[in-house]
Amino acid sequence: QVQLVESGGGLVQAGASLRLSCAASGGTFSNMAMGWFRQAPGKEREFVSALSWSGGSLDYADSVKGRFTISRDNAKNTVNLQMNSLKPEDTAVYYCAARRAFFWSDSEKAWDYWGQGTQVTVSS
């Protein structure tokens, strides 16, 4: 059973940066695609970013392109999300996800494991 633990959320002002981290255990990390989703109050969970087992293939939601950067360290079993130029509309609970496949998907249903989530709040 794969376990995912997120960290790095918090309360920041618009324009600030945050770095989210997700530590994975219990599986073969390098064989899994990893991703980040988020859920704002009253909204459905949405895709933010994901990358393949090697990091060679990745994608971002249009709303975060140019501001967020996803990366992974297969030696440390971690995936990170660097978030710059944060906006109030980025406020959400951010979830780390793992998929038992080499390549990612932007569909929530395609992911097999989820973290508990970390709150990101951006004030205006």
PDB file of N, CA and C in Angstrom, residues 13-84:
ATOM      1  N   GLN A  13       0.404  35.834   1.189  1.00  0.00           N
ATOM      2  CA  GLN A  13      -0.234  36.928   0.451  1.00  0.00           C
ATOM      3  C   GLN A  13      -0.078  36.700  -1.050  1.00  0.00           C
ATOM      4  N   ALA A  14      -0.948  37.327  -1.801  1.00  0.00           N
ATOM      5  CA  ALA A  14      -0.869  37.241  -3.251  1.00  0.00           C
ATOM      6  C   ALA A  14       0.513  37.681  -3.728  1.00  0.00           C
ATOM      7  N   GLY A  15       1.051  36.926  -4.676  1.00  0.00           N
ATOM      8  CA  GLY A  15       2.371  37.219  -5.212  1.00  0.00           C
ATOM      9  C   GLY A  15       3.492  36.434  -4.559  1.00  0.00           C
ATOM     10  N   ALA A  16       3.195  35.805  -3.449  1.00  0.00           N
ATOM     11  CA  ALA A  16       4.212  35.042  -2.732  1.00  0.00           C
ATOM     12  C   ALA A  16       4.407  33.654  -3.357  1.00  0.00           C
ATOM     13  N   SER A  17       5.328  32.917  -2.776  1.00  0.00           N
ATOM     14  CA  SER A  17       5.633  31.567  -3.248  1.00  0.00           C
ATOM     15  C   SER A  17       5.485  30.560  -2.118  1.00  0.00           C
ATOM     16  N   LEU A  18       5.186  29.336  -2.511  1.00  0.00           N
ATOM     17  CA  LEU A  18       5.164  28.202  -1.584  1.00  0.00           C
ATOM     18  C   LEU A  18       5.714  26.990  -2.316  1.00  0.00           C
ATOM     19  N   ARG A  19       6.282  26.094  -1.543  1.00  0.00           N
ATOM     20  CA  ARG A  19       6.772  24.840  -2.123  1.00  0.00           C
ATOM     21  C   ARG A  19       6.110  23.680  -1.390  1.00  0.00           C
ATOM     22  N   LEU A  20       5.323  22.918  -2.107  1.00  0.00           N
ATOM     23  CA  LEU A  20       4.702  21.736  -1.545  1.00  0.00           C
ATOM     24  C   LEU A  20       5.583  20.525  -1.810  1.00  0.00           C
ATOM     25  N   SER A  21       5.618  19.641  -0.836  1.00  0.00           N
ATOM     26  CA  SER A  21       6.360  18.393  -0.992  1.00  0.00           C
ATOM     27  C   SER A  21       5.447  17.222  -0.663  1.00  0.00           C
ATOM     28  N   CYS A  22       5.726  16.106  -1.291  1.00  0.00           N
ATOM     29  CA  CYS A  22       4.972  14.881  -1.048  1.00  0.00           C
ATOM     30  C   CYS A  22       5.973  13.745  -0.910  1.00  0.00           C
ATOM     31  N   ALA A  23       5.923  13.077   0.227  1.00  0.00           N
ATOM     32  CA  ALA A  23       6.794  11.938   0.472  1.00  0.00           C
ATOM     33  C   ALA A  23       6.009  10.650   0.303  1.00  0.00           C
ATOM     34  N   ALA A  24       6.542   9.748  -0.494  1.00  0.00           N
ATOM     35  CA  ALA A  24       5.866   8.481  -0.771  1.00  0.00           C
ATOM     36  C   ALA A  24       6.582   7.334  -0.088  1.00  0.00           C
ATOM     37  N   SER A  25       5.814   6.360   0.358  1.00  0.00           N
ATOM     38  CA  SER A  25       6.370   5.160   0.955  1.00  0.00           C
ATOM     39  C   SER A  25       5.475   3.976   0.638  1.00  0.00           C
ATOM     40  N   GLY A  26       6.062   2.790   0.707  1.00  0.00           N
ATOM     41  CA  GLY A  26       5.269   1.576   0.552  1.00  0.00           C
ATOM     42  C   GLY A  26       5.136   1.056  -0.866  1.00  0.00           C
ATOM     43  N   GLY A  27       5.798   1.667  -1.803  1.00  0.00           N
ATOM     44  CA  GLY A  27       5.704   1.194  -3.177  1.00  0.00           C
ATOM     45  C   GLY A  27       6.977   1.482  -3.940  1.00  0.00           C
ATOM     46  N   THR A  28       7.003   1.113  -5.189  1.00  0.00           N
ATOM     47  CA  THR A  28       8.161   1.399  -6.040  1.00  0.00           C
ATOM     48  C   THR A  28       7.937   2.751  -6.697  1.00  0.00           C
ATOM     49  N   PHE A  29       8.452   3.760  -6.065  1.00  0.00           N
ATOM     50  CA  PHE A  29       8.175   5.141  -6.465  1.00  0.00           C
ATOM     51  C   PHE A  29       8.554   5.405  -7.910  1.00  0.00           C
ATOM     52  N   SER A  30       9.674   4.875  -8.316  1.00  0.00           N
ATOM     53  CA  SER A  30      10.176   5.174  -9.657  1.00  0.00           C
ATOM     54  C   SER A  30       9.333   4.529 -10.757  1.00  0.00           C
ATOM     55  N   ASN A  31       8.417   3.658 -10.403  1.00  0.00           N
ATOM     56  CA  ASN A  31       7.527   3.037 -11.385  1.00  0.00           C
ATOM     57  C   ASN A  31       6.184   3.740 -11.504  1.00  0.00           C
ATOM     58  N   MET A  32       6.010   4.817 -10.763  1.00  0.00           N
ATOM     59  CA  MET A  32       4.723   5.480 -10.693  1.00  0.00           C
ATOM     60  C   MET A  32       4.763   6.899 -11.244  1.00  0.00           C
ATOM     61  N   ALA A  33       3.704   7.257 -11.933  1.00  0.00           N
ATOM     62  CA  ALA A  33       3.486   8.658 -12.247  1.00  0.00           C
ATOM     63  C   ALA A  33       3.015   9.360 -10.972  1.00  0.00           C
ATOM     64  N   MET A  34       3.343  10.631 -10.857  1.00  0.00           N
ATOM     65  CA  MET A  34       2.963  11.412  -9.676  1.00  0.00           C
ATOM     66  C   MET A  34       2.271  12.694 -10.118  1.00  0.00           C
ATOM     67  N   GLY A  35       1.376  13.165  -9.273  1.00  0.00           N
ATOM     68  CA  GLY A  35       0.652  14.372  -9.665  1.00  0.00           C
ATOM     69  C   GLY A  35       0.141  15.153  -8.478  1.00  0.00           C
ATOM     70  N   TRP A  36      -0.367  16.331  -8.795  1.00  0.00           N
ATOM     71  CA  TRP A  36      -0.994  17.211  -7.812  1.00  0.00           C
ATOM     72  C   TRP A  36      -2.375  17.618  -8.330  1.00  0.00           C
ATOM     73  N   PHE A  37      -3.333  17.556  -7.434  1.00  0.00           N
ATOM     74  CA  PHE A  37      -4.676  18.046  -7.688  1.00  0.00           C
ATOM     75  C   PHE A  37      -5.016  19.043  -6.585  1.00  0.00           C
ATOM     76  N   ARG A  38      -6.085  19.790  -6.787  1.00  0.00           N
ATOM     77  CA  ARG A  38      -6.527  20.711  -5.744  1.00  0.00           C
ATOM     78  C   ARG A  38      -8.044  20.794  -5.731  1.00  0.00           C
ATOM     79  N   GLN A  39      -8.553  21.150  -4.572  1.00  0.00           N
ATOM     80  CA  GLN A  39      -9.995  21.311  -4.415  1.00  0.00           C
ATOM     81  C   GLN A  39     -10.276  22.561  -3.607  1.00  0.00           C
ATOM     82  N   ALA A  40     -10.934  23.498  -4.246  1.00  0.00           N
ATOM     83  CA  ALA A  40     -11.340  24.740  -3.590  1.00  0.00           C
ATOM     84  C   ALA A  40     -12.716  24.543  -2.959  1.00  0.00           C
ATOM     85  N   PRO A  41     -13.057  25.351  -1.970  1.00  0.00           N
ATOM     86  CA  PRO A  41     -14.366  25.223  -1.316  1.00  0.00           C
ATOM     87  C   PRO A  41     -15.507  25.306  -2.317  1.00  0.00           C
ATOM     88  N   GLY A  42     -16.401  24.341  -2.250  1.00  0.00           N
ATOM     89  CA  GLY A  42     -17.567  24.346  -3.125  1.00  0.00           C
ATOM     90  C   GLY A  42     -17.309  23.905  -4.543  1.00  0.00           C
ATOM     91  N   LYS A  43     -16.087  23.474  -4.824  1.00  0.00           N
ATOM     92  CA  LYS A  43     -15.746  23.060  -6.189  1.00  0.00           C
ATOM     93  C   LYS A  43     -15.253  21.620  -6.204  1.00  0.00           C
ATOM     94  N   GLU A  44     -15.241  21.035  -7.389  1.00  0.00           N
ATOM     95  CA  GLU A  44     -14.722  19.690  -7.543  1.00  0.00           C
ATOM     96  C   GLU A  44     -13.194  19.717  -7.551  1.00  0.00           C
ATOM     97  N   ARG A  45     -12.626  18.577  -7.236  1.00  0.00           N
ATOM     98  CA  ARG A  45     -11.177  18.467  -7.280  1.00  0.00           C
ATOM     99  C   ARG A  45     -10.716  18.558  -8.738  1.00  0.00           C
ATOM    100  N   GLU A  46      -9.626  19.288  -8.961  1.00  0.00           N
ATOM    101  CA  GLU A  46      -9.163  19.519 -10.323  1.00  0.00           C
ATOM    102  C   GLU A  46      -7.679  19.225 -10.463  1.00  0.00           C
ATOM    103  N   PHE A  47      -7.300  18.870 -11.656  1.00  0.00           N
ATOM    104  CA  PHE A  47      -5.911  18.593 -11.991  1.00  0.00           C
ATOM    105  C   PHE A  47      -5.082  19.869 -11.920  1.00  0.00           C
ATOM    106  N   VAL A  48      -3.889  19.757 -11.351  1.00  0.00           N
ATOM    107  CA  VAL A  48      -2.956  20.886 -11.303  1.00  0.00           C
ATOM    108  C   VAL A  48      -1.721  20.588 -12.157  1.00  0.00           C
ATOM    109  N   SER A  49      -1.095  19.458 -11.863  1.00  0.00           N
ATOM    110  CA  SER A  49       0.126  19.124 -12.593  1.00  0.00           C
ATOM    111  C   SER A  49       0.465  17.664 -12.357  1.00  0.00           C
ATOM    112  N   ALA A  50       1.221  17.078 -13.274  1.00  0.00           N
ATOM    113  CA  ALA A  50       1.653  15.692 -13.109  1.00  0.00           C
ATOM    114  C   ALA A  50       2.880  15.440 -13.956  1.00  0.00           C
ATOM    115  N   LEU A  51       3.594  14.375 -13.577  1.00  0.00           N
ATOM    116  CA  LEU A  51       4.752  14.001 -14.383  1.00  0.00           C
ATOM    117  C   LEU A  51       4.933  12.501 -14.384  1.00  0.00           C
ATOM    118  N   SER A  52       5.614  12.030 -15.404  1.00  0.00           N
ATOM    119  CA  SER A  52       5.806  10.594 -15.604  1.00  0.00           C
ATOM    120  C   SER A  52       6.843  10.040 -14.639  1.00  0.00           C
ATOM    121  N   TRP A  53       7.045   8.749 -14.682  1.00  0.00           N
ATOM    122  CA  TRP A  53       7.960   8.073 -13.773  1.00  0.00           C
ATOM    123  C   TRP A  53       9.364   8.656 -13.813  1.00  0.00           C
ATOM    124  N   SER A  54       9.794   9.114 -14.964  1.00  0.00           N
ATOM    125  CA  SER A  54      11.147   9.654 -15.104  1.00  0.00           C
ATOM    126  C   SER A  54      11.167  11.179 -15.014  1.00  0.00           C
ATOM    127  N   GLY A  55       9.997  11.775 -15.046  1.00  0.00           N
ATOM    128  CA  GLY A  55       9.927  13.236 -15.085  1.00  0.00           C
ATOM    129  C   GLY A  55      10.054  13.789 -16.485  1.00  0.00           C
ATOM    130  N   GLY A  56      10.210  12.903 -17.468  1.00  0.00           N
ATOM    131  CA  GLY A  56      10.415  13.362 -18.829  1.00  0.00           C
ATOM    132  C   GLY A  56       9.168  13.872 -19.506  1.00  0.00           C
ATOM    133  N   SER A  57       8.024  13.475 -19.003  1.00  0.00           N
ATOM    134  CA  SER A  57       6.742  13.945 -19.545  1.00  0.00           C
ATOM    135  C   SER A  57       5.968  14.585 -18.413  1.00  0.00           C
ATOM    136  N   LEU A  58       5.533  15.819 -18.616  1.00  0.00           N
ATOM    137  CA  LEU A  58       4.793  16.493 -17.575  1.00  0.00           C
ATOM    138  C   LEU A  58       3.806  17.482 -18.192  1.00  0.00           C
ATOM    139  N   ASP A  59       2.882  17.928 -17.378  1.00  0.00           N
ATOM    140  CA  ASP A  59       1.885  18.876 -17.868  1.00  0.00           C
ATOM    141  C   ASP A  59       1.350  19.694 -16.693  1.00  0.00           C
ATOM    142  N   TYR A  60       0.722  20.798 -17.046  1.00  0.00           N
ATOM    143  CA  TYR A  60       0.149  21.697 -16.067  1.00  0.00           C
ATOM    144  C   TYR A  60      -1.246  22.120 -16.523  1.00  0.00           C
ATOM    145  N   ALA A  61      -2.092  22.415 -15.570  1.00  0.00           N
ATOM    146  CA  ALA A  61      -3.354  23.065 -15.897  1.00  0.00           C
ATOM    147  C   ALA A  61      -3.054  24.452 -16.456  1.00  0.00           C
ATOM    148  N   ASP A  62      -3.899  24.910 -17.358  1.00  0.00           N
ATOM    149  CA  ASP A  62      -3.673  26.222 -17.971  1.00  0.00           C
ATOM    150  C   ASP A  62      -3.592  27.330 -16.920  1.00  0.00           C
ATOM    151  N   SER A  63      -4.350  27.161 -15.849  1.00  0.00           N
ATOM    152  CA  SER A  63      -4.428  28.203 -14.823  1.00  0.00           C
ATOM    153  C   SER A  63      -3.123  28.374 -14.046  1.00  0.00           C
ATOM    154  N   VAL A  64      -2.220  27.390 -14.113  1.00  0.00           N
ATOM    155  CA  VAL A  64      -0.979  27.486 -13.336  1.00  0.00           C
ATOM    156  C   VAL A  64       0.272  27.492 -14.205  1.00  0.00           C
ATOM    157  N   LYS A  65       0.105  27.336 -15.501  1.00  0.00           N
ATOM    158  CA  LYS A  65       1.263  27.320 -16.399  1.00  0.00           C
ATOM    159  C   LYS A  65       2.059  28.607 -16.277  1.00  0.00           C
ATOM    160  N   GLY A  66       3.366  28.447 -16.197  1.00  0.00           N
ATOM    161  CA  GLY A  66       4.251  29.597 -16.068  1.00  0.00           C
ATOM    162  C   GLY A  66       4.457  30.051 -14.639  1.00  0.00           C
ATOM    163  N   ARG A  67       3.667  29.528 -13.711  1.00  0.00           N
ATOM    164  CA  ARG A  67       3.795  29.919 -12.294  1.00  0.00           C
ATOM    165  C   ARG A  67       4.195  28.746 -11.413  1.00  0.00           C
ATOM    166  N   PHE A  68       3.745  27.549 -11.752  1.00  0.00           N
ATOM    167  CA  PHE A  68       4.029  26.357 -10.944  1.00  0.00           C
ATOM    168  C   PHE A  68       5.032  25.470 -11.674  1.00  0.00           C
ATOM    169  N   THR A  69       5.857  24.784 -10.887  1.00  0.00           N
ATOM    170  CA  THR A  69       6.825  23.844 -11.438  1.00  0.00           C
ATOM    171  C   THR A  69       6.789  22.553 -10.631  1.00  0.00           C
ATOM    172  N   ILE A  70       6.581  21.449 -11.316  1.00  0.00           N
ATOM    173  CA  ILE A  70       6.573  20.141 -10.661  1.00  0.00           C
ATOM    174  C   ILE A  70       7.912  19.457 -10.885  1.00  0.00           C
ATOM    175  N   SER A  71       8.356  18.710  -9.885  1.00  0.00           N
ATOM    176  CA  SER A  71       9.608  17.969 -10.017  1.00  0.00           C
ATOM    177  C   SER A  71       9.542  16.745  -9.121  1.00  0.00           C
ATOM    178  N   ARG A  72      10.405  15.792  -9.374  1.00  0.00           N
ATOM    179  CA  ARG A  72      10.460  14.592  -8.542  1.00  0.00           C
ATOM    180  C   ARG A  72      11.904  14.192  -8.328  1.00  0.00           C
ATOM    181  N   ASP A  73      12.113  13.500  -7.209  1.00  0.00           N
ATOM    182  CA  ASP A  73      13.420  12.954  -6.881  1.00  0.00           C
ATOM    183  C   ASP A  73      13.210  11.480  -6.576  1.00  0.00           C
ATOM    184  N   ASN A  74      13.536  10.639  -7.518  1.00  0.00           N
ATOM    185  CA  ASN A  74      13.283   9.206  -7.340  1.00  0.00           C
ATOM    186  C   ASN A  74      14.204   8.577  -6.298  1.00  0.00           C
ATOM    187  N   ALA A  75      15.305   9.207  -6.008  1.00  0.00           N
ATOM    188  CA  ALA A  75      16.196   8.693  -4.970  1.00  0.00           C
ATOM    189  C   ALA A  75      15.627   8.953  -3.577  1.00  0.00           C
ATOM    190  N   LYS A  76      14.835  10.006  -3.457  1.00  0.00           N
ATOM    191  CA  LYS A  76      14.267  10.374  -2.155  1.00  0.00           C
ATOM    192  C   LYS A  76      12.770  10.063  -2.055  1.00  0.00           C
ATOM    193  N   ASN A  77      12.199   9.542  -3.133  1.00  0.00           N
ATOM    194  CA  ASN A  77      10.758   9.220  -3.158  1.00  0.00           C
ATOM    195  C   ASN A  77       9.898  10.437  -2.853  1.00  0.00           C
ATOM    196  N   THR A  78      10.258  11.543  -3.463  1.00  0.00           N
ATOM    197  CA  THR A  78       9.498  12.762  -3.234  1.00  0.00           C
ATOM    198  C   THR A  78       9.106  13.429  -4.550  1.00  0.00           C
ATOM    199  N   VAL A  79       7.998  14.146  -4.491  1.00  0.00           N
ATOM    200  CA  VAL A  79       7.571  14.986  -5.602  1.00  0.00           C
ATOM    201  C   VAL A  79       7.243  16.356  -5.022  1.00  0.00           C
ATOM    202  N   ASN A  80       7.653  17.380  -5.725  1.00  0.00           N
ATOM    203  CA  ASN A  80       7.489  18.738  -5.241  1.00  0.00           C
ATOM    204  C   ASN A  80       6.671  19.580  -6.215  1.00  0.00           C
ATOM    205  N   LEU A  81       6.053  20.608  -5.681  1.00  0.00           N
ATOM    206  CA  LEU A  81       5.334  21.570  -6.501  1.00  0.00           C
ATOM    207  C   LEU A  81       5.755  22.964  -6.037  1.00  0.00           C
ATOM    208  N   GLN A  82       6.559  23.617  -6.843  1.00  0.00           N
ATOM    209  CA  GLN A  82       6.959  24.987  -6.558  1.00  0.00           C
ATOM    210  C   GLN A  82       5.909  25.919  -7.121  1.00  0.00           C
ATOM    211  N   MET A  83       5.330  26.727  -6.257  1.00  0.00           N
ATOM    212  CA  MET A  83       4.239  27.616  -6.662  1.00  0.00           C
ATOM    213  C   MET A  83       4.683  29.056  -6.485  1.00  0.00           C
ATOM    214  N   ASN A  84       4.803  29.770  -7.575  1.00  0.00           N
ATOM    215  CA  ASN A  84       5.207  31.173  -7.559  1.00  0.00           C
ATOM    216  C   ASN A  84       4.046  32.062  -7.991  1.00  0.00           C
TER     217      ASN A  84
END
